[in-house]
Structure formats: C-alpha cells, structure tokens
Coordinates of C-alpha atoms in Angstrom, one line a residue:
Chain A
X1 CA 79.9 103.1 127.6
X2 CA 83.5 102.5 126.6
X3 CA 82.9 98.8 125.8
X4 CA 79.4 99.3 124.3
X5 CA 80.1 97.7 120.9
X6 CA 82.4 95.0 122.3
X7 CA 79.7 94.3 124.9
X8 CA 77.0 93.9 122.2
X9 CA 79.2 91.5 120.3
X10 CA 79.9 89.4 123.4
X11 CA 76.3 89.3 124.3
X12 CA 75.3 88.2 120.8
X13 CA 77.9 85.5 120.8
X14 CA 77.0 84.1 124.2
X15 CA 73.4 84.0 123.0
X16 CA 74.4 82.1 119.9
X17 CA 76.6 79.9 122.0
X18 CA 73.5 78.4 123.8
X19 CA 72.4 76.4 120.8
X20 CA 75.4 76.4 118.3
X21 CA 78.5 74.3 118.2
X22 CA 81.8 76.0 119.0
X23 CA 83.1 76.2 115.5
X24 CA 79.9 77.9 114.3
X25 CA 80.3 80.5 117.0
X26 CA 83.8 81.2 115.8
X27 CA 82.5 81.7 112.3
X28 CA 79.8 84.0 113.6
X29 CA 82.4 86.0 115.6
X30 CA 84.1 86.8 112.3
X31 CA 80.8 87.4 110.6
X32 CA 79.6 89.9 113.2
X33 CA 82.8 92.0 112.9
X34 CA 82.6 91.8 109.1
X35 CA 79.0 92.8 109.0
X36 CA 79.7 95.7 111.3
X37 CA 82.4 96.9 109.0
X38 CA 80.3 96.3 105.9
X39 CA 77.6 98.5 107.4
X40 CA 79.9 101.1 108.9
X41 CA 81.9 101.7 105.7
X42 CA 79.1 102.7 103.3
X43 CA 77.3 104.5 106.1
X44 CA 80.4 106.6 106.7
X45 CA 80.7 107.3 103.0
X46 CA 77.0 108.4 102.8
X47 CA 77.4 111.0 105.5
X48 CA 80.9 112.0 104.5
X49 CA 79.4 113.2 101.2
X50 CA 76.9 115.3 103.2
X51 CA 79.6 116.6 105.5
X52 CA 81.8 117.5 102.6
X53 CA 79.0 119.3 100.8
X54 CA 77.9 121.2 103.9
X55 CA 81.4 122.2 104.9
X56 CA 82.5 123.3 101.5
X57 CA 79.2 125.2 101.1
X58 CA 79.9 127.1 104.3
X59 CA 83.4 127.9 103.2
X60 CA 81.9 129.3 99.9
X61 CA 79.3 131.3 101.8
X62 CA 76.4 129.0 100.7
X63 CA 74.1 126.8 102.8
X64 CA 74.6 123.5 101.1
X65 CA 71.9 120.7 100.9
X66 CA 69.1 121.6 103.3
X67 CA 65.9 120.5 101.6
X68 CA 65.7 116.8 102.2
X69 CA 65.0 116.1 105.8
X70 CA 66.1 118.2 108.8
X71 CA 69.4 120.1 107.9
X72 CA 69.5 117.9 104.7
X73 CA 70.2 114.8 106.8
X74 CA 68.3 112.6 104.3
X75 CA 70.2 114.0 101.3
X76 CA 72.6 110.9 101.1
X77 CA 69.5 108.6 101.0
X78 CA 68.0 110.7 98.2
X79 CA 71.3 110.6 96.4
X80 CA 71.6 106.9 96.8
X81 CA 68.1 106.3 95.3
X82 CA 68.9 108.7 92.4
X83 CA 72.1 106.7 91.7
X84 CA 70.3 103.4 91.7
X85 CA 67.6 104.5 89.3
X86 CA 70.0 106.1 86.8
X87 CA 70.6 104.5 83.5
X88 CA 73.7 102.4 83.4
X89 CA 75.6 103.4 80.2
X90 CA 78.4 101.3 78.9
X91 CA 80.3 102.7 75.9
X92 CA 80.0 100.8 72.7
X93 CA 83.7 100.2 72.3
X94 CA 84.4 99.6 75.9
X95 CA 85.8 96.3 77.3
X96 CA 82.5 95.2 78.8
X97 CA 83.9 92.8 81.4
X98 CA 86.6 95.2 82.7
X99 CA 84.3 98.1 82.6
X100 CA 82.1 96.1 85.0
X101 CA 85.0 94.7 87.1
X102 CA 86.7 98.0 87.9
X103 CA 84.1 99.6 90.3
X104 CA 83.7 96.2 92.0
X105 CA 87.4 95.6 92.6
X106 CA 88.0 99.2 93.8
X107 CA 85.5 98.9 96.7
X108 CA 87.0 95.6 98.0
X109 CA 90.3 96.9 99.2
X110 CA 88.6 100.1 100.5
X111 CA 86.5 97.9 102.8
X112 CA 89.2 95.4 103.6
X113 CA 91.5 97.9 105.3
X114 CA 88.8 98.6 107.9
X115 CA 89.8 95.3 109.4
X116 CA 93.0 96.5 111.1
X117 CA 91.7 99.9 112.3
X118 CA 91.5 99.9 116.2
X119 CA 88.2 101.8 116.6
X120 CA 88.4 101.7 120.4
X121 CA 89.7 99.7 123.3
X122 CA 89.5 96.1 122.2
X123 CA 87.5 97.1 119.1
X124 CA 89.6 95.8 116.3
X125 CA 88.3 93.3 113.8
X126 CA 91.7 91.6 113.3
X127 CA 94.8 92.7 115.2
X128 CA 97.3 91.3 112.7
X129 CA 100.9 91.3 113.7
X130 CA 101.6 92.9 110.3
X131 CA 98.6 95.3 110.5
X132 CA 100.3 98.4 109.0
X133 CA 101.8 96.4 106.1
X134 CA 98.4 94.9 105.5
X135 CA 96.9 98.3 105.3
X136 CA 99.5 99.5 102.8
X137 CA 99.5 96.4 100.8
X138 CA 95.8 96.2 100.4
X139 CA 95.3 99.8 99.6
X140 CA 98.1 99.7 97.0
X141 CA 96.0 97.3 94.9
X142 CA 93.6 100.2 94.2
X143 CA 96.0 101.4 91.5
X144 CA 95.1 98.3 89.4
X145 CA 91.4 99.0 89.7
X146 CA 91.9 102.5 88.6
X147 CA 93.9 101.3 85.7
X148 CA 91.2 98.8 84.8
X149 CA 88.6 101.6 84.9
X150 CA 90.7 103.8 82.6
X151 CA 91.6 101.2 80.2
X152 CA 88.2 99.4 80.1
X153 CA 86.3 102.6 79.3
X154 CA 88.1 103.0 75.9
X155 CA 88.1 106.7 76.4
X156 CA 91.1 109.1 76.1
X157 CA 90.2 111.1 79.1
X158 CA 89.7 108.0 81.2
X159 CA 93.1 106.6 80.1
X160 CA 94.8 109.9 80.8
X161 CA 93.2 110.2 84.2
X162 CA 94.2 106.6 85.0
X163 CA 97.8 107.2 84.0
X164 CA 97.9 110.3 86.1
X165 CA 96.3 108.5 89.0
X166 CA 98.7 105.6 88.9
X167 CA 101.8 107.7 88.5
X168 CA 100.7 109.8 91.4
X169 CA 99.8 106.9 93.7
X170 CA 103.0 105.0 93.0
X171 CA 105.1 108.1 93.7
X172 CA 103.4 109.1 96.9
X173 CA 103.4 105.5 98.2
X174 CA 107.2 105.7 98.7
X175 CA 107.3 108.7 101.1
X176 CA 104.1 107.5 102.7
X177 CA 105.6 104.1 103.7
X178 CA 108.9 105.7 104.7
X179 CA 107.1 108.2 106.9
X180 CA 105.6 105.3 108.9
X181 CA 108.9 103.7 109.5
X182 CA 109.9 105.9 112.5
X183 CA 106.6 105.1 114.3
X184 CA 107.2 101.4 113.7
X185 CA 110.8 101.7 114.9
X186 CA 109.8 103.3 118.2
X187 CA 106.7 101.2 118.8
X188 CA 108.7 98.1 117.8
X189 CA 105.7 96.5 116.1
X190 CA 103.7 96.4 112.9
X191 CA 100.5 95.8 114.7
X192 CA 98.1 98.7 114.9
X193 CA 97.0 97.7 118.4
X194 CA 100.6 97.7 119.7
X195 CA 101.2 101.1 118.1
X196 CA 98.2 102.6 119.9
X197 CA 99.3 101.0 123.1
X198 CA 102.8 102.5 122.7
X199 CA 101.2 106.0 122.7
X200 CA 99.5 105.7 126.1
X201 CA 102.0 108.2 127.6
X202 CA 102.5 110.5 124.7
X203 CA 101.1 110.7 121.2
X204 CA 103.7 110.2 118.5
X205 CA 102.7 113.5 116.9
X206 CA 104.2 115.4 119.9
X207 CA 107.7 114.2 119.3
X208 CA 109.9 115.9 116.7
X209 CA 110.1 112.9 114.3
X210 CA 106.5 112.1 114.9
X211 CA 105.4 115.6 114.0
X212 CA 107.3 115.6 110.7
X213 CA 106.2 112.0 109.9
X214 CA 102.6 112.9 110.6
X215 CA 102.7 115.9 108.2
X216 CA 104.4 113.8 105.5
X217 CA 102.0 110.9 106.0
X218 CA 99.0 113.2 105.9
X219 CA 100.0 115.0 102.8
X220 CA 100.8 111.6 101.1
X221 CA 97.5 110.3 102.3
X222 CA 95.7 113.2 100.7
X223 CA 97.5 112.5 97.4
X224 CA 96.9 108.8 97.7
X225 CA 93.1 109.2 97.8
X226 CA 93.3 111.7 94.9
X227 CA 91.8 114.5 96.8
X228 CA 92.2 118.2 96.2
X229 CA 94.8 119.8 95.9
X230 CA 96.3 116.6 94.4
X231 CA 93.2 115.7 92.4
X232 CA 94.9 115.8 89.0
X233 CA 93.5 112.3 88.2
X234 CA 90.0 113.7 88.0
X235 CA 90.7 117.3 87.2
X236 CA 87.3 118.5 85.9
X237 CA 88.8 121.5 84.0
X238 CA 91.3 119.3 82.1
X239 CA 90.1 115.8 81.6
X240 CA 86.4 115.8 82.4
X241 CA 86.4 113.3 85.3
X242 CA 89.5 111.2 84.8
X243 CA 89.2 107.5 85.1
X244 CA 85.5 107.5 85.9
X245 CA 84.5 109.7 82.9
X246 CA 82.5 106.9 81.3
X247 CA 80.7 105.6 84.4
X248 CA 77.2 106.5 85.4
X249 CA 74.6 105.4 88.0
X250 CA 75.6 103.0 90.7
X251 CA 79.0 102.2 89.1
X252 CA 80.0 105.8 89.5
X253 CA 78.6 105.7 93.0
X254 CA 80.9 102.8 93.8
X255 CA 84.0 104.8 92.8
X256 CA 82.7 107.6 94.9
X257 CA 82.2 105.2 97.8
X258 CA 85.7 103.8 97.5
X259 CA 87.1 107.3 97.4
X260 CA 85.3 108.4 100.5
X261 CA 86.0 105.2 102.4
X262 CA 89.7 105.7 101.6
X263 CA 89.5 109.2 102.9
X264 CA 88.1 107.9 106.1
X265 CA 90.6 105.0 106.5
X266 CA 93.6 107.2 105.7
X267 CA 92.5 109.7 108.3
X268 CA 91.8 106.9 110.7
X269 CA 95.3 105.4 110.2
X270 CA 96.9 108.8 110.7
X271 CA 94.9 109.2 113.9
X272 CA 95.9 105.7 115.0
X273 CA 99.6 106.0 114.3
X274 CA 100.3 109.6 115.2
X275 CA 97.4 111.0 117.3
X276 CA 97.2 108.2 119.9
X277 CA 94.4 106.3 118.3
X278 CA 91.6 105.8 120.8
X279 CA 93.5 107.2 123.8
X280 CA 91.9 110.2 125.4
X281 CA 90.4 111.2 128.8
X282 CA 86.7 111.0 130.0
X283 CA 84.9 110.1 126.8
X284 CA 84.6 106.5 125.4
X285 CA 87.6 105.3 123.4
X286 CA 85.7 104.9 120.2
X287 CA 84.4 108.4 120.5
X288 CA 87.9 109.7 120.7
X289 CA 89.0 107.7 117.7
X290 CA 86.1 109.0 115.6
X291 CA 86.6 112.5 116.8
X292 CA 90.3 112.5 115.8
X293 CA 89.5 110.9 112.5
X294 CA 86.8 113.4 111.6
X295 CA 89.0 116.3 112.6
X296 CA 91.6 115.1 110.0
X297 CA 88.8 114.6 107.4
X298 CA 87.6 118.1 108.1
X299 CA 91.1 119.4 107.4
X300 CA 91.0 117.5 104.1
X301 CA 87.8 119.2 103.2
X302 CA 89.3 122.5 104.3
X303 CA 92.2 121.8 101.8
X304 CA 89.6 121.3 99.1
X305 CA 87.8 124.5 99.9
X306 CA 91.1 126.6 100.1
X307 CA 93.8 125.3 97.8
X308 CA 94.0 125.4 94.0
X309 CA 95.1 122.3 92.1
X310 CA 98.8 121.6 91.7
X311 CA 100.5 121.2 88.3
X312 CA 101.7 117.7 87.5
X313 CA 105.4 118.7 87.8
X314 CA 104.8 120.4 91.1
X315 CA 103.0 117.3 92.3
X316 CA 105.8 114.9 91.3
X317 CA 108.5 117.3 92.5
X318 CA 106.9 117.5 95.9
X319 CA 106.9 113.7 96.3
X320 CA 110.3 112.9 95.0
X321 CA 112.4 116.0 95.8
X322 CA 111.0 117.0 99.1
X323 CA 108.8 114.5 100.9
X324 CA 111.0 111.5 100.1
X325 CA 114.4 112.9 101.4
X326 CA 112.6 114.5 104.3
X327 CA 111.1 111.1 105.2
X328 CA 114.6 109.5 105.0
X329 CA 116.1 112.1 107.2
X330 CA 113.2 111.5 109.6
X331 CA 114.1 107.8 109.9
X332 CA 117.6 108.7 110.9
X333 CA 116.4 111.3 113.4
X334 CA 114.0 108.7 114.9
X335 CA 117.0 106.4 115.4
X336 CA 118.9 109.2 117.1
X337 CA 115.9 109.9 119.3
X338 CA 115.7 106.2 120.3
X339 CA 119.4 106.0 121.2
X340 CA 119.9 109.3 123.0
X341 CA 118.3 110.8 126.1
X342 CA 117.9 114.1 128.0
X343 CA 117.9 117.6 126.5
X344 CA 120.1 116.6 123.5
X345 CA 117.4 114.2 122.5
X346 CA 114.7 116.8 121.9
X347 CA 116.9 119.7 120.7
X348 CA 119.2 117.5 118.6
X349 CA 116.3 116.0 116.8
X350 CA 114.6 119.3 116.2
X351 CA 117.8 120.9 115.0
X352 CA 118.4 118.0 112.6
X353 CA 114.9 118.3 111.2
X354 CA 115.0 122.1 110.9
X355 CA 118.3 122.0 109.1
X356 CA 117.1 119.3 106.7
X357 CA 113.9 121.2 106.0
X358 CA 115.8 124.4 105.3
X359 CA 118.4 122.6 103.0
X360 CA 115.6 120.9 101.1
X361 CA 113.5 124.0 100.6
X362 CA 116.7 125.9 99.5
X363 CA 117.5 123.1 97.0
X364 CA 114.0 123.0 95.8
X365 CA 113.6 126.7 95.2
X366 CA 111.7 127.0 91.9
X367 CA 113.7 128.4 89.0
X368 CA 112.7 132.0 88.6
X369 CA 114.0 133.7 85.4
X370 CA 116.0 136.9 86.1
X371 CA 114.0 140.0 85.7
X372 CA 114.7 141.5 82.3
X373 CA 116.1 145.0 81.9
X374 CA 114.5 146.8 79.0
X375 CA 117.1 149.2 77.9
X376 CA 115.3 150.9 75.0
X377 CA 111.7 150.7 76.2
X378 CA 110.0 152.9 78.7
X379 CA 108.1 151.1 81.4
Chain B
X1 CA 87.3 72.5 115.6
X2 CA 87.7 69.9 112.8
X3 CA 84.9 71.7 110.9
X4 CA 86.9 74.9 110.7
X5 CA 90.0 73.1 109.6
X6 CA 88.0 71.5 106.9
X7 CA 86.5 74.8 105.7
X8 CA 90.0 76.3 105.7
X9 CA 91.4 73.4 103.6
X10 CA 88.5 73.8 101.2
X11 CA 89.3 77.4 100.9
X12 CA 93.0 76.7 100.3
X13 CA 92.2 74.2 97.5
X14 CA 89.8 76.7 95.9
X15 CA 92.6 79.3 96.0
X16 CA 95.1 76.9 94.5
X17 CA 92.6 76.2 91.7
X18 CA 92.1 79.9 91.1
X19 CA 95.8 80.5 91.0
X20 CA 96.3 77.8 88.4
X21 CA 93.4 78.9 86.3
X22 CA 94.7 82.5 86.4
X23 CA 98.2 81.3 85.5
X24 CA 96.8 79.5 82.4
X25 CA 94.8 82.6 81.5
X26 CA 97.9 84.8 81.8
X27 CA 99.7 82.8 79.1
X28 CA 96.8 82.0 76.8
X29 CA 94.6 85.1 76.6
X30 CA 95.0 87.1 73.4
X31 CA 94.6 90.5 75.0
X32 CA 97.8 91.7 76.7
X33 CA 95.9 93.8 79.3
X34 CA 93.8 90.8 80.3
X35 CA 97.0 88.7 80.6
X36 CA 98.4 91.3 82.9
X37 CA 95.3 91.3 85.1
X38 CA 95.4 87.5 85.2
X39 CA 99.0 87.7 86.3
X40 CA 97.9 90.1 89.1
X41 CA 95.3 87.5 90.1
X42 CA 98.1 84.9 90.2
X43 CA 100.2 87.1 92.4
X44 CA 97.4 87.9 94.8
X45 CA 96.6 84.2 95.0
X46 CA 100.2 83.3 95.8
X47 CA 100.0 85.9 98.6
X48 CA 97.0 84.1 99.8
X49 CA 98.9 80.8 99.8
X50 CA 101.6 82.5 101.9
X51 CA 98.9 83.6 104.4
X52 CA 97.6 80.0 104.6
X53 CA 101.2 78.9 105.5
X54 CA 101.3 81.5 108.3
X55 CA 103.9 83.7 106.5
X56 CA 101.9 86.9 107.0
X57 CA 104.9 89.2 106.4
X58 CA 105.8 87.5 103.2
X59 CA 102.2 87.7 102.0
X60 CA 101.9 91.4 102.6
X61 CA 105.3 92.1 101.0
X62 CA 104.3 90.0 98.1
X63 CA 101.1 92.1 97.5
X64 CA 102.9 95.4 98.3
X65 CA 105.8 94.8 95.8
X66 CA 104.4 92.5 93.2
X67 CA 100.8 93.6 92.9
X68 CA 101.4 97.2 93.9
X69 CA 104.6 98.0 92.2
X70 CA 105.6 95.4 89.6
X71 CA 102.2 95.0 88.2
X72 CA 101.9 98.8 87.8
X73 CA 105.2 98.7 85.9
X74 CA 104.0 95.9 83.7
X75 CA 100.8 97.7 82.9
X76 CA 102.7 100.8 82.1
X77 CA 104.9 98.8 79.8
X78 CA 101.8 97.4 78.0
X79 CA 100.5 100.9 77.6
X80 CA 103.7 101.7 75.7
X81 CA 103.4 98.8 73.3
X82 CA 101.7 99.0 69.9
X83 CA 98.5 97.2 69.2
X84 CA 97.2 98.4 72.5
X85 CA 93.8 96.9 73.1
X86 CA 93.9 94.7 70.0
X87 CA 92.8 91.3 71.1
X88 CA 94.9 89.4 68.6
X89 CA 98.3 89.1 70.1
X90 CA 99.5 85.6 69.3
X91 CA 100.6 83.8 72.5
X92 CA 102.5 81.0 70.8
X93 CA 104.6 80.4 67.7
X94 CA 106.1 77.5 65.8
X95 CA 108.5 76.6 68.7
X96 CA 105.7 76.0 71.1
X97 CA 105.9 72.2 70.8
X98 CA 109.7 72.3 71.7
X99 CA 108.9 74.7 74.4
X100 CA 106.3 72.4 75.9
X101 CA 108.6 69.4 75.7
X102 CA 111.5 71.4 77.4
X103 CA 109.2 72.7 80.1
X104 CA 107.8 69.2 80.8
X105 CA 111.3 67.9 81.0
X106 CA 112.3 70.7 83.4
X107 CA 109.2 70.0 85.6
X108 CA 109.9 66.3 85.7
X109 CA 113.6 66.8 86.6
X110 CA 112.8 69.4 89.3
X111 CA 110.0 67.2 90.6
X112 CA 112.3 64.2 90.8
X113 CA 114.9 66.2 92.7
X114 CA 112.4 67.6 95.1
X115 CA 110.9 64.2 95.6
X116 CA 114.2 62.5 96.4
X117 CA 115.8 65.2 98.5
X118 CA 115.3 64.5 102.2
X119 CA 114.0 67.6 103.9
X120 CA 115.4 67.8 107.5
X121 CA 112.4 69.6 109.0
X122 CA 112.5 70.2 112.7
X123 CA 109.3 70.0 114.7
X124 CA 109.6 73.4 116.3
X125 CA 110.3 75.1 112.9
X126 CA 106.9 73.9 111.6
X127 CA 104.8 74.7 114.7
X128 CA 106.3 78.0 115.7
X129 CA 105.3 81.2 113.9
X130 CA 107.8 83.9 113.0
X131 CA 107.0 87.5 113.3
X132 CA 108.4 90.4 111.3
X133 CA 110.7 91.3 114.2
X134 CA 112.3 87.9 114.2
X135 CA 112.9 88.3 110.5
X136 CA 114.5 91.7 110.9
X137 CA 116.7 90.5 113.7
X138 CA 118.1 87.6 111.7
X139 CA 118.6 89.9 108.8
X140 CA 120.6 92.2 111.0
X141 CA 122.7 89.5 112.7
X142 CA 123.1 86.1 111.0
X143 CA 122.4 87.3 107.4
X144 CA 123.9 90.8 107.6
X145 CA 126.4 90.2 104.8
X146 CA 123.9 89.1 102.2
X147 CA 121.7 91.9 103.3
X148 CA 124.4 94.5 102.8
X149 CA 125.3 93.0 99.4
X150 CA 121.7 93.3 98.3
X151 CA 121.7 96.9 99.6
X152 CA 124.8 97.7 97.4
X153 CA 123.2 96.0 94.4
X154 CA 120.0 97.9 94.8
X155 CA 122.0 101.1 95.2
X156 CA 123.8 100.4 92.0
X157 CA 120.5 99.7 90.2
X158 CA 119.2 103.0 91.5
X159 CA 122.1 105.0 90.2
X160 CA 121.9 103.1 86.9
X161 CA 118.2 103.9 86.6
X162 CA 119.0 107.6 87.1
X163 CA 121.8 107.5 84.5
X164 CA 119.5 105.8 82.0
X165 CA 116.6 108.2 82.6
X166 CA 118.8 111.3 82.5
X167 CA 118.5 113.6 79.5
X168 CA 121.4 113.2 77.1
X169 CA 122.8 116.7 77.2
X170 CA 122.0 118.5 80.3
X171 CA 122.7 122.1 79.4
X172 CA 121.2 125.5 80.3
X173 CA 118.8 126.0 83.1
X174 CA 116.3 123.5 84.4
X175 CA 113.4 123.0 82.1

C-alpha cells in the first residue's frame, strides 16, 4: 500500500520498456511524474474550494453547498463548467497581451513547485539538491504575475491590489526564508528528501527552534498566499477584488487555481520541513503526508472563519518588527542547539526564545494614547 | 543516450535564442513595463543557462534575487515614473550611433581578450558537480575574508537605507 503510486509508475515504465528504446523510457519517466502532478494540482484545487466552502459554512452555522451530487461533491465540477461558459471580458483600455499573460504565468510556478514535494517514501518527482531554494525561488516569481495582472487591467483597484500584494509578498518572504534556515542547518541539506529523512527520529516542530520556526513559517506562508487575515490584496470591502478585479470566466478561475494550489504547496512544505513529512506509523507514507497537509490547510480555513483582516501597517509591522527579528534569534538558537548537549540544550534554547519573544512583544507594544482626564466635564 | 543529449542541446540553444530575443526586446520596446517584463524573461533565461551548466545553486539564487527581488524593485520604480503606461518612451537618442560604435568596440576587445587568454581548466573541475554545502564550506574557510568584507558592506548599505528612508524630523510620539 505504501508504495502504491511508485509501484504503478514502475509497472508502467517496465511495460513501456518492452518496446521502447532506453532514452524514450527516460522521457516517459519524466512525463508520467509531470502528468501525475498536472492532474493532482488542479484536482486538489477543485476539492479545496469545496472543503473551504463547507468548513467556513459550518463555522458560520450554515450547511454550505449540498445540492450538486451527494454532500455537494460535484459542486467543483459544476463551478468549473460555469467558469468555462462565462463571457470573457477584457477592459477596453487594458493591455490585451498582458491581461491574457498574467493568469497563465501565475499558474506555472504554482504547478512547478509540486516537483520537489516528497509526497511519500520515494514519491518525489525531482529530489533536487537545492529543493528548498527551488521552491522559494519559483514561488517568488508569482509577484511578477500579480503585478502584470494589476497593471494590465488598467484599473485603479487592480493596481492598488497588485501594489499591496507585491509589498506584502516581498516583506513576508524575508522572515519566511530565514525561518527555514534553522531546519536547513540541522538537516545539513537543501534537499526536501534529506530534510524528511533527518526527521525520522523526531519532527523538527518538537524542538524549541523548530516550533518557533514552524509558527513563523506558517504565518508567513498564510501571508504569502494572500489568505485571510492577510488578504489585503483582495480586500472585498476596500478595493473590490484587488488584482483580479477585471478578470472573469476561466481567467479568474486560473487565479483562483493558483491561489489554492499555493495554499496546498505552502502547507505541504510546512508539513515536510517541520512535521516530519511522510513519516508516521501504520498508515501509508503518502497518507500521512496528505493528512498533515490537510490539517494545516484546515487551520488556514479556520483562520479565515475566525480572524478579521489586519490593517496594512499592522501587517507590515508584524513582518518587519516581530517575525524578522524573531527568525534571526531563532537562527542563533538553532546554532546553540546544534553545538550544545544535555539539559542545557533544551532549557537554554527555550529560555533564549522566551526572552526574545517577551522583549520583542514589549518593544512592539502598540502606542496607546494616555487616557484623558476631563476636568470640567461630568462623565 | 545520445538522443537525450541532442534534445537537451536543442533546448539549450532554444533558451539562448529566447534570452537574446528578450534582451533585444528589453532595450527596444517603447513601453517601460513591457521592457521590465522582457528583462525578467532574460533573467529567468540566464537562470536556465546556469541550470544547463549544472550550477543549480546559482540558478536558484539568480531567480530568487534577480527575478524575485530586483525585478520587483524595478517595477516599483517604473510605477513611480511619469508617463506610466504610455507606450511612447524613446529608447534611443542622437548619441545612439556613437553608443553602438563604442559597444561594438568593447565587445570586440573583450572577445579578443577572452579568445587569447588560455583557460587552465582541470578535468575534475569540469566533470565534478559542486553542491551548496561545498560552496558554503569554501565561503567559510578559503574565502572568509571577502565574505566578511561583503557582510560589512551590506551592513553599511542597510544602515544607509534606514537613514535615507527615515523621516526628517522625528519628533513627538510614533505616528
């Protein structure tokens, strides 16, 4: 059961090997993995929309979609057909080429990052020795697509949304990258496969530095995919829909698809680096991986159902004044953890982190004006 | 596996062509935003070239820094210029002829130097691949002094940026 998908691929390849030259089999080996990802990504997106709607509905004491198919299971299909049949409206003054280019280019990196995710034991499309860097680099190109969308639409709301999105993503990328550094230091590798292997004994999230890094990474991840409570880029109540205001039909659906696939991949990366990846007892490794990922996605939906949207200054302040210094302290603590041993290792690290947390929260206390004394007025 | 090598070479040449085409577009298009996007294409293509030369780490850092950060900065700078979106920005002026001559001279000189210089390449340097950990190790041992100097320079730049960005007269409580 554990090697189900790997087994299917091997069987397919050996079948092809009976009548194909070697080099064509190599090409097909790549093609099979790529096709698997190209099917898995959009399929995940379709059902994530359903999960999100269902879970948020339950949190708001509603039922959510339940008319199309059993439990609304065919709702994503119905949505897809609706999207495809909608009119594609391009604004008169828009930059036609860029308006078309943006939704296409935003999906490409979202799909590309699937390549380095270890879905299970031996189930990784490409175990690059710079896997984590690949993930960060490829996903950082999303900002340009968002900017193209905002600029190409020739719409003030779209441009405002794009500016917000890019400012936010550039800011949150810094603590996000730094929060990964401790895990890379301890594992001694940039490859996702090696990082999962390093967590066979203990998940990184169960060490002091790992716990802090996990929280920082997860918060930055939520901000990076523009999800609530960091969804200023598409704040409905302020700027209509942000950078995709002028998109309709399938183009809009592609933005949606990229967003949900990014949600999945960020959660999957957090599970890979801090929650032990596919490690787990009894059940197949890919099941553990998906379980951990979906729990993290559930927490993101939970955020959306619970928290109000942040103000832009709060958003920037959180990234630059709190998460960034905390991530830097965490790098030092991870070094301390690596060099020391025994009791002092655990307690020393925890003490450092707690002190840093308290100092940073004290320094970041919001400015509250003094309560006024009204001398001449009654209450 | 000669077929695979052939396909890979075809891909590399296609990528080189795209990089050159995008580079020409970056300096000839009349819309600043399109130029910036063409530049992004060039940078991604160069990262692809690094990948083809087995410098994975360099390729990833190229995308992360140039495409992710520097391009964003350039696009922000374009947003702050006037005539935003006007497709009539002249890309050349009266000095373009002299510029072309000077550039051609530079290319010829540089090409001559590169052609004449003997490159002492060791066999193992070409065949062995270097991982990120090798790079980090040499930065921390052999090249630790340049590394530290760069760190100091970057630190100075950081402080300078804060000084430039600071409000002129910080008085009273925070905003």
